[in-house]
Every structure is written in C-alpha cells, then in structure tokens.
XYZ file of C-alpha atoms in Angstrom:
691
model
C 38.078 -10.397 -14.050
C 39.606 -10.092 -10.945
C 36.193 -10.107 -8.883
C 34.433 -13.066 -10.809
C 32.910 -15.603 -8.623
C 33.888 -18.697 -10.945
C 31.505 -20.888 -11.716
C 32.934 -24.428 -12.558
C 32.539 -27.094 -14.445
C 32.814 -30.513 -13.157
C 33.025 -33.642 -15.196
C 31.939 -37.562 -14.205
C 30.840 -40.047 -16.099
C 27.623 -42.586 -15.262
C 26.183 -45.926 -16.459
C 22.474 -45.806 -17.453
C 20.794 -48.629 -18.068
C 20.145 -49.585 -21.940
C 23.513 -47.630 -22.599
C 26.584 -49.615 -24.152
C 28.493 -46.577 -23.196
C 28.349 -44.494 -19.988
C 27.015 -40.425 -20.258
C 29.277 -37.764 -19.555
C 27.739 -35.358 -17.376
C 28.721 -31.820 -16.543
C 27.800 -30.205 -13.158
C 27.851 -26.008 -13.124
C 28.699 -25.130 -9.608
C 30.031 -21.638 -8.182
C 30.445 -23.179 -4.832
C 27.591 -21.169 -3.092
C 24.150 -22.134 -2.416
C 21.437 -21.126 -4.578
C 21.131 -17.471 -3.299
C 24.031 -16.946 -5.244
C 23.411 -18.574 -8.764
C 25.924 -20.005 -11.229
C 27.309 -17.028 -13.981
C 29.585 -17.008 -16.535
C 32.757 -14.628 -16.397
C 35.980 -15.389 -18.369
C 37.500 -18.022 -16.075
C 34.214 -19.954 -15.903
C 33.417 -20.120 -19.907
C 36.915 -21.534 -19.635
C 36.384 -24.005 -16.997
C 33.177 -25.244 -19.063
C 35.420 -25.569 -22.172
C 37.910 -28.116 -20.253
C 34.955 -29.636 -18.964
C 33.422 -30.170 -22.374
C 36.960 -31.896 -23.890
C 36.822 -33.960 -20.441
C 33.783 -35.080 -21.709
C 34.762 -35.810 -25.125
C 37.481 -38.127 -24.091
C 35.572 -39.919 -21.913
C 33.763 -41.633 -25.100
C 30.521 -41.256 -24.014
C 27.129 -42.242 -25.288
C 26.103 -38.550 -24.442
C 27.243 -35.619 -23.152
C 24.508 -33.699 -20.461
C 25.359 -30.550 -18.428
C 23.148 -29.394 -15.353
C 23.611 -27.359 -12.645
C 23.856 -27.410 -8.947
C 20.889 -27.631 -6.936
C 17.833 -24.997 -7.853
C 20.260 -23.403 -10.281
C 21.001 -24.251 -13.832
C 22.898 -20.777 -14.584
C 21.209 -17.417 -15.106
C 23.999 -15.937 -17.592
C 27.113 -13.756 -17.996
C 28.664 -12.231 -14.850
C 27.410 -8.816 -15.073
C 30.447 -7.285 -12.746
C 32.390 -8.139 -14.985
C 30.818 -6.585 -17.908
C 31.259 -3.357 -15.815
C 35.082 -3.813 -15.845
C 35.305 -3.581 -19.636
C 37.441 -0.899 -20.767
C 38.083 -1.318 -24.733
C 36.069 -2.491 -27.758
C 38.542 -5.462 -28.287
C 37.950 -6.894 -24.716
C 34.603 -6.745 -25.119
C 34.896 -8.704 -28.447
C 37.208 -11.687 -27.047
C 34.126 -11.957 -24.490
C 31.481 -12.613 -26.875
C 33.911 -14.692 -29.068
C 34.654 -16.912 -25.897
C 31.146 -17.436 -25.114
C 30.283 -18.229 -28.478
C 33.303 -20.484 -28.982
C 32.427 -22.594 -25.626
C 28.923 -22.792 -26.458
C 29.276 -23.848 -30.196
C 31.097 -27.049 -28.751
C 27.599 -28.467 -27.846
C 25.860 -27.586 -30.988
C 28.676 -28.822 -33.048
C 29.226 -32.082 -30.954
C 28.771 -35.315 -33.110
C 28.004 -36.972 -29.374
C 24.532 -35.927 -28.911
C 24.305 -33.314 -25.960
C 21.559 -32.646 -23.562
C 20.449 -29.852 -21.081
C 19.346 -30.901 -17.648
C 17.469 -27.806 -17.012
C 16.785 -28.386 -13.349
C 16.785 -24.874 -12.011
C 16.633 -21.243 -12.925
C 17.581 -20.642 -16.195
C 18.559 -17.058 -17.529
C 20.148 -15.253 -20.271
C 23.491 -17.020 -21.009
C 22.555 -20.099 -19.189
C 19.374 -20.476 -21.419
C 22.003 -20.097 -24.659
C 23.900 -22.850 -23.492
C 21.039 -25.190 -23.169
C 19.682 -23.998 -26.417
C 23.174 -25.059 -27.936
C 22.920 -28.410 -26.841
C 20.828 -31.055 -28.831
C 18.259 -31.619 -26.330
C 16.518 -30.323 -23.557
C 14.825 -31.561 -20.197
C 13.636 -29.377 -17.848
C 12.247 -29.843 -14.300
C 8.506 -28.795 -13.518
C 9.786 -26.713 -10.380
C 11.916 -24.656 -12.443
C 11.378 -20.848 -10.795
C 12.359 -19.101 -13.387
C 13.364 -19.001 -17.474
C 13.815 -16.203 -19.512
C 16.590 -14.116 -22.001
C 16.011 -10.844 -19.918
C 18.852 -9.011 -21.787
C 16.409 -6.272 -23.516
C 15.010 -5.412 -20.176
C 18.430 -4.707 -19.145
C 19.342 -2.606 -22.687
C 21.270 -5.706 -23.796
C 20.341 -8.598 -26.265
C 20.935 -12.542 -25.895
C 24.637 -12.117 -27.270
C 25.706 -15.848 -26.986
C 24.159 -17.654 -29.712
C 20.204 -16.515 -28.252
C 19.134 -14.605 -31.275
C 20.386 -16.919 -33.566
C 19.165 -20.360 -31.900
C 15.806 -19.946 -30.828
C 14.033 -18.381 -33.928
C 15.432 -21.545 -35.795
C 13.950 -23.563 -32.698
C 10.868 -22.404 -32.057
C 9.940 -19.846 -35.159
C 10.809 -16.201 -35.673
C 7.123 -15.285 -33.610
C 7.503 -17.214 -30.742
C 11.313 -15.771 -30.471
C 10.248 -12.259 -30.798
C 7.753 -13.055 -27.563
C 10.807 -14.365 -25.471
C 13.254 -11.853 -26.426
C 11.599 -8.774 -26.673
C 8.051 -8.858 -25.638
C 8.652 -10.594 -22.156
C 11.946 -8.716 -21.527
C 10.224 -5.304 -22.576
C 7.174 -5.754 -20.448
C 9.039 -5.862 -17.195
C 11.033 -9.148 -17.451
C 8.358 -11.559 -17.596
C 9.265 -15.096 -16.837
C 8.202 -18.080 -18.425
C 6.861 -21.143 -16.403
C 8.072 -24.836 -17.291
C 5.060 -25.369 -18.803
C 5.227 -22.578 -21.064
C 8.686 -23.216 -22.087
C 7.608 -26.704 -23.099
C 4.567 -25.435 -25.158
C 6.829 -23.119 -26.930
C 9.414 -25.527 -27.997
C 12.168 -24.235 -25.821
C 12.171 -27.384 -23.707
C 11.452 -30.831 -25.372
C 10.394 -32.668 -22.477
C 8.964 -31.609 -18.982
C 9.894 -34.099 -15.879
C 8.465 -34.137 -12.846
C 11.171 -32.821 -9.594
C 11.336 -35.431 -7.131
C 13.166 -37.804 -9.436
C 13.849 -35.042 -12.336
C 17.843 -35.972 -12.518
C 17.026 -39.845 -12.987
C 14.041 -39.431 -15.553
C 16.209 -37.374 -17.676
C 18.825 -39.788 -17.703
C 16.191 -42.349 -19.079
C 15.232 -40.137 -21.438
C 18.539 -39.536 -22.483
C 19.050 -43.058 -23.063
C 15.725 -43.646 -25.185
C 16.660 -40.837 -27.659
C 19.870 -41.863 -28.287
C 18.562 -45.849 -28.737
C 16.133 -44.343 -30.853
C 13.114 -44.967 -28.755
C 12.112 -41.381 -28.460
C 12.269 -39.075 -31.535
C 11.978 -35.179 -30.680
C 9.758 -33.600 -33.206
C 10.934 -30.200 -34.153
C 8.551 -27.942 -36.414
C 9.377 -26.946 -39.671
C 10.397 -22.867 -39.496
C 8.636 -20.492 -41.907
C 11.541 -18.152 -43.047
C 8.996 -16.253 -45.300
C 5.464 -14.304 -44.203
C 5.723 -15.561 -40.891
C 9.335 -14.320 -40.103
C 8.442 -10.951 -41.871
C 5.918 -10.321 -39.493
C 7.747 -11.358 -36.366
C 10.147 -8.893 -37.339
C 7.900 -5.861 -38.073
C 6.055 -7.072 -34.507
C 9.368 -6.589 -33.081
C 10.314 -3.556 -34.518
C 7.101 -2.218 -33.060
C 7.231 -3.230 -29.492
C 11.089 -1.704 -29.794
C 10.156 1.414 -30.982
C 6.676 1.583 -28.340
C 8.490 0.385 -25.510
C 12.289 2.605 -26.027
C 11.649 5.019 -28.617
C 15.233 4.416 -29.742
C 16.609 5.102 -26.610
C 18.213 1.614 -26.016
C 20.481 0.261 -28.477
C 20.215 -3.623 -27.475
C 16.656 -4.172 -28.299
C 17.311 -2.779 -31.442
C 20.233 -4.477 -32.684
C 18.199 -7.828 -31.416
C 15.637 -6.936 -33.972
C 18.639 -6.672 -36.667
C 19.877 -10.156 -35.383
C 16.687 -11.899 -35.452
C 16.091 -10.803 -39.072
C 19.795 -12.102 -39.999
C 18.609 -15.326 -37.987
C 16.018 -16.271 -41.432
C 18.971 -17.282 -42.689
C 20.214 -20.387 -40.211
C 23.893 -19.696 -40.783
C 25.583 -19.447 -37.563
C 29.055 -18.420 -38.558
C 27.613 -15.385 -40.093
C 25.099 -15.362 -37.109
C 27.508 -15.639 -34.136
C 30.206 -13.284 -35.853
C 27.366 -10.447 -36.015
C 26.409 -10.927 -32.466
C 30.230 -10.653 -31.128
C 30.440 -7.563 -33.204
C 26.801 -6.207 -32.002
C 27.742 -7.126 -28.462
C 31.181 -5.256 -28.374
C 29.149 -2.144 -29.737
C 26.174 -2.068 -27.259
C 28.886 -3.420 -24.366
C 31.013 -0.396 -24.731
C 27.644 2.290 -24.684
C 26.649 4.600 -21.992
C 23.158 2.955 -22.367
C 24.159 -0.299 -21.372
C 26.600 0.620 -18.323
C 23.330 2.683 -16.928
C 21.513 -0.581 -17.504
C 23.832 -2.480 -15.367
C 24.109 0.523 -12.963
C 20.065 0.217 -12.297
C 20.455 -3.877 -12.033
C 22.746 -3.012 -9.578
C 20.559 -0.631 -7.431
C 18.023 -3.129 -8.114
C 19.749 -6.403 -6.905
C 22.317 -4.710 -4.107
C 21.197 -1.250 -2.895
C 17.476 -2.117 -2.491
C 18.421 -4.762 -0.081
C 20.548 -3.146 2.301
C 18.620 0.590 2.541
C 21.615 3.355 3.078
C 20.235 5.087 6.491
C 18.442 2.205 7.957
C 18.796 1.348 11.647
C 20.060 -1.816 12.878
C 17.399 -4.414 12.002
C 17.711 -5.658 15.905
C 15.936 -2.494 16.657
C 12.888 -3.765 15.271
C 10.216 -4.872 17.543
C 7.398 -7.888 16.719
C 4.480 -7.230 14.249
C 1.376 -9.568 15.282
C -1.492 -7.710 14.188
C -1.933 -4.738 11.739
C -4.611 -2.216 11.729
C -5.618 -0.177 8.832
C -7.683 3.179 8.880
C -9.664 3.337 5.922
C -11.514 0.773 3.674
C -11.034 1.904 0.181
C -9.274 0.631 -2.776
C -5.607 1.194 -1.801
C -6.325 0.320 2.088
C -7.910 -2.979 0.884
C -5.043 -3.378 -1.248
C -2.871 -2.949 1.413
C -4.850 -5.299 3.703
C -4.211 -8.001 1.050
C -0.793 -7.841 0.904
C -0.177 -7.343 4.534
C -2.265 -10.632 5.358
C -0.394 -12.586 2.436
C 3.260 -11.875 3.635
C 3.093 -11.220 7.702
C 0.238 -14.062 8.118
C -0.927 -12.057 11.102
C -4.956 -10.718 11.452
C -5.369 -7.404 9.718
C -8.349 -5.177 10.647
C -9.818 -2.581 8.813
C -11.901 0.473 10.020
C -14.149 2.674 8.099
C -17.314 5.625 8.929
C -19.857 2.885 8.197
C -20.577 -0.674 7.350
C -21.043 -0.765 3.835
C -17.135 0.555 3.007
C -15.986 -1.962 5.911
C -17.803 -4.593 4.277
C -16.739 -3.407 0.641
C -13.328 -3.237 1.818
C -13.171 -6.999 3.338
C -15.177 -8.202 0.203
C -12.488 -6.663 -1.632
C -9.780 -9.014 -0.340
C -12.101 -12.059 -0.170
C -12.766 -11.105 -4.249
C -8.772 -10.781 -5.004
C -8.236 -14.113 -2.818
C -10.612 -15.924 -5.046
C -9.126 -14.708 -8.352
C -5.658 -15.754 -7.144
C -6.713 -19.076 -6.047
C -8.652 -19.434 -9.453
C -5.293 -18.628 -11.209
C -3.753 -21.346 -9.192
C -1.347 -19.004 -7.751
C -2.559 -19.737 -4.108
C -3.602 -23.407 -2.471
C -7.278 -23.360 -1.037
C -5.911 -23.709 2.315
C -3.684 -20.717 1.666
C -6.860 -18.647 0.361
C -9.280 -19.835 3.499
C -6.358 -18.692 5.954
C -5.761 -15.348 4.245
C -9.604 -14.351 4.141
C -9.947 -15.615 7.724
C -6.927 -12.888 8.593
C -8.834 -10.176 7.537
C -11.624 -8.355 9.076
C -13.506 -5.246 9.665
C -14.814 -3.028 12.367
C -16.313 0.173 12.907
C -14.671 0.733 16.186
C -10.855 1.607 16.305
C -10.918 -0.195 19.547
C -10.248 -2.941 17.628
C -6.553 -1.890 17.241
C -5.917 -2.114 20.961
C -3.611 -5.562 20.083
C -2.138 -4.047 17.136
C 1.588 -3.410 16.779
C 1.265 -1.394 13.407
C -1.502 0.898 12.132
C -1.518 2.458 9.027
C -3.574 4.948 7.650
C -4.935 5.503 4.074
C -7.858 8.112 4.114
C -8.629 10.935 2.141
C -5.135 13.253 1.350
C -5.983 16.349 3.926
C -3.792 16.795 6.936
C -6.477 17.831 9.568
C -8.397 14.627 8.824
C -5.587 12.442 9.104
C -4.383 14.081 12.290
C -7.494 13.572 13.781
C -7.135 9.582 12.553
C -3.948 9.732 14.547
C -5.553 11.244 17.533
C -8.329 8.714 17.844
C -5.846 5.931 17.105
C -3.876 6.864 20.329
C -6.605 6.311 22.504
C -6.579 2.948 21.463
C -2.987 1.485 21.254
C 0.027 0.788 23.205
C 2.512 3.559 23.363
C 5.142 1.123 21.196
C 2.526 0.462 18.262
C 3.787 2.201 14.921
C 1.840 4.739 13.559
C 2.338 5.113 9.776
C 1.080 6.899 7.186
C 0.238 6.046 3.386
C 0.347 9.895 2.589
C 1.818 10.990 -0.999
C 2.942 14.190 -0.215
C 1.966 15.408 3.413
C 3.906 16.291 6.301
C 4.827 13.323 8.544
C 5.976 15.956 11.226
C 3.165 18.112 11.495
C 0.720 14.770 11.299
C 2.338 13.660 14.329
C 2.871 17.200 16.096
C 0.117 16.935 18.306
C 0.305 13.557 19.458
C 1.354 11.956 22.819
C 4.129 10.071 21.223
C 5.053 11.298 18.175
C 8.691 9.288 18.230
C 6.361 6.588 16.881
C 4.615 8.010 13.446
C 6.341 6.909 10.167
C 6.114 7.437 6.480
C 4.970 4.323 4.443
C 4.656 5.095 1.493
C 3.272 2.485 -1.432
C 2.613 3.193 -4.924
C -0.438 2.124 -6.896
C -1.045 -1.041 -7.765
C 0.225 -2.012 -3.998
C 0.795 -5.745 -5.106
C 2.951 -4.724 -8.157
C 4.720 -1.594 -7.556
C 8.292 -2.830 -5.292
C 9.008 0.383 -4.056
C 8.339 1.735 -0.585
C 9.260 5.054 0.143
C 9.982 5.094 4.478
C 9.833 8.419 5.551
C 11.389 9.848 8.625
C 9.655 12.656 10.744
C 11.544 15.298 12.965
C 10.952 13.066 16.454
C 10.730 9.348 14.441
C 12.782 7.514 16.687
C 15.237 4.313 15.529
C 12.803 1.611 16.453
C 9.654 2.674 14.882
C 12.195 2.995 11.853
C 14.033 -0.509 12.249
C 10.292 -1.686 12.612
C 9.028 0.226 9.434
C 12.007 -1.372 7.128
C 11.426 -4.963 8.694
C 7.840 -4.734 8.139
C 8.971 -3.511 4.278
C 10.990 -6.491 3.728
C 8.849 -9.000 4.958
C 6.294 -7.361 2.586
C 8.967 -8.414 -0.089
C 9.026 -4.506 -1.071
C 12.379 -2.228 -1.587
C 12.416 0.409 1.030
C 14.290 3.680 0.472
C 14.736 6.019 3.498
C 13.454 9.660 3.119
C 13.539 12.762 4.939
C 10.393 14.060 5.717
C 10.208 16.417 2.455
C 7.165 17.425 0.605
C 6.083 14.743 -1.970
C 9.261 12.955 -0.950
C 10.936 11.302 -4.163
C 8.796 10.047 -6.912
C 5.837 12.294 -6.797
C 8.136 15.478 -6.166
C 10.125 14.861 -9.435
C 6.956 13.226 -11.048
C 5.337 16.774 -10.470
C 8.326 19.007 -11.592
C 8.519 17.467 -14.769
C 4.640 17.069 -15.412
C 4.455 20.513 -14.409
C 6.815 21.537 -17.180
C 4.959 19.902 -19.567
C 1.454 21.456 -18.460
C 3.038 24.513 -18.201
C 4.103 24.400 -22.161
C 0.375 23.312 -22.822
C -0.825 26.678 -21.198
C 1.756 28.351 -23.587
C 0.322 26.919 -26.661
C 2.326 23.948 -27.339
C 0.029 21.058 -29.013
C -0.889 18.635 -26.738
C 0.654 15.982 -29.513
C 3.881 17.820 -29.293
C 4.189 18.044 -25.645
C 3.086 14.647 -24.882
C 5.642 13.237 -27.054
C 8.498 15.444 -26.364
C 9.992 13.112 -23.804
C 10.226 10.125 -26.044
C 13.907 10.256 -26.381
C 13.914 8.957 -23.018
C 12.200 6.047 -23.689
C 9.815 6.218 -20.310
C 6.796 3.732 -19.995
C 4.449 6.130 -20.788
C 3.736 10.035 -21.872
C 3.061 12.549 -19.629
C -0.461 12.692 -20.192
C -1.112 9.017 -19.782
C 0.750 9.086 -16.415
C -1.623 11.753 -15.443
C -4.575 10.000 -16.433
C -2.917 6.701 -14.341
C -2.313 9.010 -11.444
C -5.928 11.065 -11.664
C -5.658 14.589 -12.664
C -7.162 15.366 -9.260
C -4.869 13.556 -7.534
C -2.162 15.148 -9.890
C -3.619 18.986 -9.086
C -3.735 18.251 -5.158
C 0.113 17.487 -5.195
C 0.827 20.258 -7.562
C -0.984 22.492 -5.122
C 1.101 21.314 -1.926
C 4.284 21.626 -3.865
C 3.557 25.211 -5.091
C 2.973 26.107 -1.253
C 6.130 24.766 -0.583
C 8.238 25.550 -3.561
C 6.414 28.629 -5.203
C 8.878 29.438 -7.514
C 9.234 26.090 -9.238
C 5.786 24.288 -8.657
C 3.275 26.164 -10.596
C -0.628 25.225 -10.439
C -2.227 25.310 -14.220
C -5.573 27.411 -14.435
C -5.940 24.846 -17.295
C -5.919 21.706 -15.186
C -7.912 23.367 -12.541
C -10.794 23.441 -14.859
C -10.143 20.026 -16.381
C -10.648 18.133 -12.946
C -13.613 20.810 -12.142
C -15.123 19.504 -15.873
C -14.789 15.874 -14.358
C -12.274 15.085 -16.894
C -9.950 11.850 -16.628
C -8.120 11.721 -19.644
C -6.694 14.173 -22.224
C -6.854 11.780 -25.031
C -9.514 9.183 -26.651
C -9.512 6.428 -28.822
C -11.881 4.851 -31.745
C -12.608 1.341 -32.238
C -9.773 0.838 -34.083
C -7.506 2.336 -31.305
C -6.903 5.804 -32.999
C -5.702 8.402 -30.630
C -7.564 11.928 -30.798
C -7.487 15.051 -28.547
C -10.946 14.831 -26.452
C -12.848 18.292 -28.161
C -14.146 18.834 -24.777
C -10.428 19.346 -23.415
C -9.607 21.422 -26.263
C -12.450 23.495 -25.781
C -11.861 24.018 -22.240
C -8.150 24.596 -22.366
C -6.807 28.349 -22.759
C -4.004 28.180 -24.373
C -1.271 31.197 -24.933
C 0.547 31.899 -28.059
C 4.206 30.921 -27.095
C 4.358 27.104 -28.318
C 7.859 25.213 -27.723
C 8.973 22.614 -30.160
C 9.635 19.129 -29.105
C 13.375 19.634 -28.830
C 12.797 23.094 -26.573
C 10.546 21.207 -24.129
C 12.817 18.076 -23.761
C 15.560 20.621 -22.829
C 13.499 22.739 -20.650
C 12.187 19.285 -18.377
C 15.942 17.870 -18.412
C 16.979 20.956 -17.021
C 14.006 21.016 -14.434
C 14.843 17.254 -13.443
C 18.496 18.161 -13.051
C 17.677 21.302 -10.802
C 15.126 19.462 -8.469
C 17.320 16.349 -7.975
C 20.180 18.667 -7.249
C 17.904 20.709 -4.463
C 17.261 17.191 -2.984
C 20.540 15.964 -2.589
C 21.495 19.232 -1.087
C 18.547 18.953 1.313
C 19.246 15.677 2.110
C 16.052 14.220 1.117
C 18.179 10.753 0.216
C 21.625 10.039 1.086
C 22.566 9.938 -2.842
C 21.827 10.326 -5.994
C 21.711 6.557 -6.195
C 18.706 6.563 -4.010
C 16.817 8.828 -6.289
C 17.438 6.626 -9.437
C 16.211 3.723 -7.308
C 13.328 5.159 -6.628
C 12.312 6.249 -9.629
C 13.389 2.712 -11.461
C 10.968 0.846 -8.755
C 8.647 3.391 -8.299
C 7.907 5.132 -11.509
C 8.906 2.016 -13.783
C 11.274 4.452 -15.236
C 13.725 2.203 -17.762
C 17.121 0.471 -16.711
C 18.961 2.206 -19.704
C 17.881 5.614 -18.137
C 20.328 4.206 -14.801
C 16.938 5.757 -12.995
C 17.540 9.741 -14.468
C 21.205 10.844 -13.229
C 23.008 8.981 -15.682
C 21.270 9.990 -18.317
C 21.403 14.048 -16.915
C 24.904 13.066 -16.576
C 26.142 11.495 -20.227
C 23.748 14.112 -22.172
C 25.719 17.173 -20.351
C 22.583 18.290 -18.626
C 23.819 18.169 -15.391
C 27.100 20.229 -15.858
C 25.050 22.826 -17.439
C 22.330 22.908 -14.804
C 24.104 22.614 -11.748
C 27.841 22.892 -12.570
C 28.673 19.311 -11.643
C 27.796 15.485 -12.612
C 25.688 13.664 -10.380
C 28.477 10.442 -10.521
C 31.685 9.616 -11.003
C 32.654 8.954 -14.300
C 33.026 5.392 -15.220
C 29.996 4.389 -12.302
C 27.021 4.296 -15.165
C 29.034 4.823 -17.989
C 32.019 3.714 -20.119
C 35.161 4.618 -18.521
C 37.019 7.143 -20.250
C-alpha cells in the first residue's frame, strides 16, 4: 500500500540469567510515539516475517515479541484495506497475515508475547499466536474490535481464542464486547479470562517478563490451560453469539455473522481448515460495501471529529477559569460533573430555590462517590471535584465566570429571560452557551447587549457517555466565542461538529423526521409491531418506539411541534401522540417477568388508528426516502459543511452503527439517494467498494 506507515520489526538477542542460550527479542516500532500506534500492513507483515526468521537463525532459547513504549500493536492498517479493489488482493492480505503469525504458533522454539501496551485486533491475534503471553498492569486497551467495524478477527482470532479460553468467553470478547460500543478489557480481566498467562507490574515489566520466560523455559513454571468443552458448552456459546448478532445487527453487517460461523468451525481445532476459512471470509467481507462504510465511519470518528470542519483558529479561544450553569436539574448536574472533572475549574449551579440547588450539587457528590467506589478516580481527585462544584440562588455568583451555560426548560421566552439576567452580572467577553436541543439561538440572543457571545452547545444524554457536541453558530456569534466553545468541547473530550442555527440542528432534526414517518404510519393503521420493526434491516441500536421511550414522548412531541412550525409540509404533529403524552404514558411496550413484550392495552385503547396500514417494506422505503430528502435539504441549507458531518453526528450522537456509515453511504448503496434526490451524497468509492 503506497501510504502505509510501516511498523518495522527489529530483532536482537538478550542474555537472561538461568538460560544457556540467548532470548531473541523482536520489537515492533513504526518510528512514531504512542500517539500513532503500531499497525500491520503488507510491508509491516513482511518485516515481521523477516524478523522471525532472523530470530530463529540466532538459535535462541526462546523468541519474544513486544512493542514500542505504551503500544504493542493495534491491528491491521485500515487505510490499506480501503485501497483494495479486487478479491484476489484481499485474499493475499488474509493469507499473508496468517502465514506470518502462524510461524510463532508452529515454532519449535517457545514463543512469548510481552504485551507492554495497547493491544487490539491483529496485535492481539499476534499475541494469541505465541505460545505464552505476559501482560503489563498498565495496558490501556485490550480488545478484538473488528465486529464493531463490521469485520471479524481475520488473522487467527476466531480460531485461536476459543481454543485457548473456551467458546463462551471467546464470544464475549469477539462479539459481545465489540458490539457493545467496542468495550475494552482491562489487564486483570485479560488474565482472568485466560488471554494472558501472567500479569506483571509495569515499572520493571520487561525484566520480570524475561525472568518469567526463563522459568517457563527451564520448567520451573508450568502454565495451566483449561480443558475446552467442545460439546454442549460450545453449542450454547454459538447460540448466544447468534442471538447477540441478530439482536444488534438484524443481519445488516456481514462481518459479525461470519464471526459466528468461524467460531463454530473452531470447534474442530484445525488451523489449516480454520485459517483457510478465515481468509475466504475475510476476502468476502473486505469486498463488501458494509465494511467500506464501517471504515469510512472509523475514519470520521478518528480524524474528522478531531479536526472539525469550519472551526475558527484555536488561537482565538479565550481561557475559561470558571463555569456557571443555570439550572440544577439532571442535565445540568451531569454537565457540572463533566466540567469539573475535565476542566478542573470551579463550577457553580443556580436554580430558583435552595432545594433544587442542593439536589443538583448532591447529585454531583453522589456520582463522584460512585466513581471512587469503582476505583475510577482516587480519593484525592474525588475531594477535588466535590470542592469545585457549588450552588447559589444568586446569578451574581457568575460575575467572574468565563463560560455560562443554561439548561432550563425548553421554552424560548424562559431562555431569553435567563440570558438577560445573566448578562447583568457577567463580563462582555463571557460566553453564553445554551444546551437547547431545537430552539433558535439567534432568537434567544436577539435582545441581548452582546448577542455575539451566544453559542449553541448541545450535549446528548447521558452527558458523560455520548461523545457528540453540536456547536451552533447563531447569526451574530463571533469567532472568539466559537473558538472558545470548540476549545471547551475538546477539553471536555467531546467530538464537536459545527452546525448552522437551523431548527433542531442535525441529530434531532433527522430523528424527528424518521420518527414522524413511523408515527404517521401508526396513525394510518399500521400495527405497532410492524411499524416498530420496519427499520430492522438498518441494524439500528434500538427500535423507533424504544428510542421514543428513551428520549421521552413529551420531549419528542415538543420537538415535533417546533419542526412542524418550521416545516409544516414535512413534519406533522400526531393527535394520537398528543393523547399519549396527555395520558402520561412513557412507553408503548410493556414486559412481563419473563421478558415477553406486549403492547400496553391503555395505549391500544387511546390510539385512534386509520384503515390504511403499510407493510414493513413500504414503511422502510418511505422512511428512507424521508431521510434522504431531509439530508439533501440540510446540505442545501448549509446546516453542516458536508454529508460527512451528518454521518458523524448520527454515529456519535445517536449511536447509529459503523456499517451504515452514519446514513448517507447506506442511502447511496441502496439507491435511495438517486431515486429521491437525483444524485448520490458521496462519490463512489468513498464509503463503498471502488468499482
């Protein structure tokens, strides 16, 4: 691959006390610091191949492989995959990885992986290919994340891991964790699962690893491996894997489905057969549009999210030494905790009575105690965060604040009044931010003396978890305010996207449009179970009715009304939904003790449906057409810079899966884009196989 950052493998010999022969140590290093991890492309694999041969030539007592500081290796060079244009090349890459890694497995000399830092994907498969594994106690990330991308571990992972730790545990690592927002393992968990043979403290990890290696080679230490149940336990694991994949992807991503097939094949523990099947399956998936969309998503999250399109020069940002939050409800309290933990500056909450203020500050203290209880923060840090967060009934407490954000009731007049009151106390340079999910920032700032310092700063719930921050530029927002907002967003470790001041911005506008189509179909007489599962082929993280329950029907209705006022021809307001909210209902479905889902009879009674039901396919077509239409309108209006920003928002703000590429790659490859709007959103090959 022409632009591969080559990870070179360097071989040297080391004398270890107690061993007559030296240890051949292979070190993986791409020449950069830990911010650019080791990866494997064609040239990197060739270097590792040569390094192994050199190690054998040294006639060592053992061969060990390790990484540069803080990094072992994090898998395949994904940029290279995007350049593959034919199946034959995909087969060659799969076979090359297997051939090189298998040398460590078939070696007559004992092989060891010294996992000194982050290890993921192909890096973990290399470690699994070795006979023994030590791991440092400070390793930050351990995972096989391929299924999250729409791929599967294709260099031995599906065959080696279940035969090392058992099928059920392998399903957890390869499928369940990957499809659960790419959950990582900690070193202790890797040890408990049996992935690592020994966990060693980090200060002298390398020296301890060599001494442990010597004890294994000399027979002083014997590594016990579990007996693998290849009968009923394997059957149960495969059944669990299938259920997870179906529940998470609904068949929309070929990679996880292939992973299940390959895990079943691993029961035979025949590497010749298993690796050949992995290589063929890898070629199939690499040449699929779903994987290319997954890689496009990965690139958006890893690169575009870090360099937001349209953001002003960061040198314009003003320092933020104190934060004010108007409101002390749940959203405001979540923000207070985040600001205090990430910015390390004083944060003051205000509200209309002392009880609310006390509840907000109390929430922060309780959450800090939970974090300390889970050992995610130290006692000292817990005390510092608690000390940074205070409450007041008087907005004069904001006098020395540089950044004040409101999180009060979603009503334009209420928010205008709040900002007018805050402006009486703060400096002319203090940024006034709003967490509104749908209201006009320009209208909110219109009557202020300094409207240029008002900016939208829209978090998603839960604040600590959801990575997206929509930063909205109003008509008069100046560059210094905007730059400060982006700097704060980065310091909060959020991915920020610049959005024009348009109704409901990006995520809520698109979610409201597609939920509107589902609700309209229900009003017309489509059965609830049909409507709620019509979008299953997309593999979304939850069904529309579960999403509505999560958002809150009252909130959903409020946003629908705002959008109806802005665009009455495309956004309706359901009378049934009004009755639903007025009745105090929060969910369409109810579940019995066994987890069986049924329609709430009270909802069925209040819903006045028509006699024009849609089929699942009709509703899917209709909803996709609506999404394509809305995306095109948003791009024409300049709501964001490019389609990539809409996709990034849906991935990070709504949890839409990587294999969809957000939404525009799916609309392109399904033909909906051209049918509805007359053209594609992305050039062919950007998030699809080049043809």
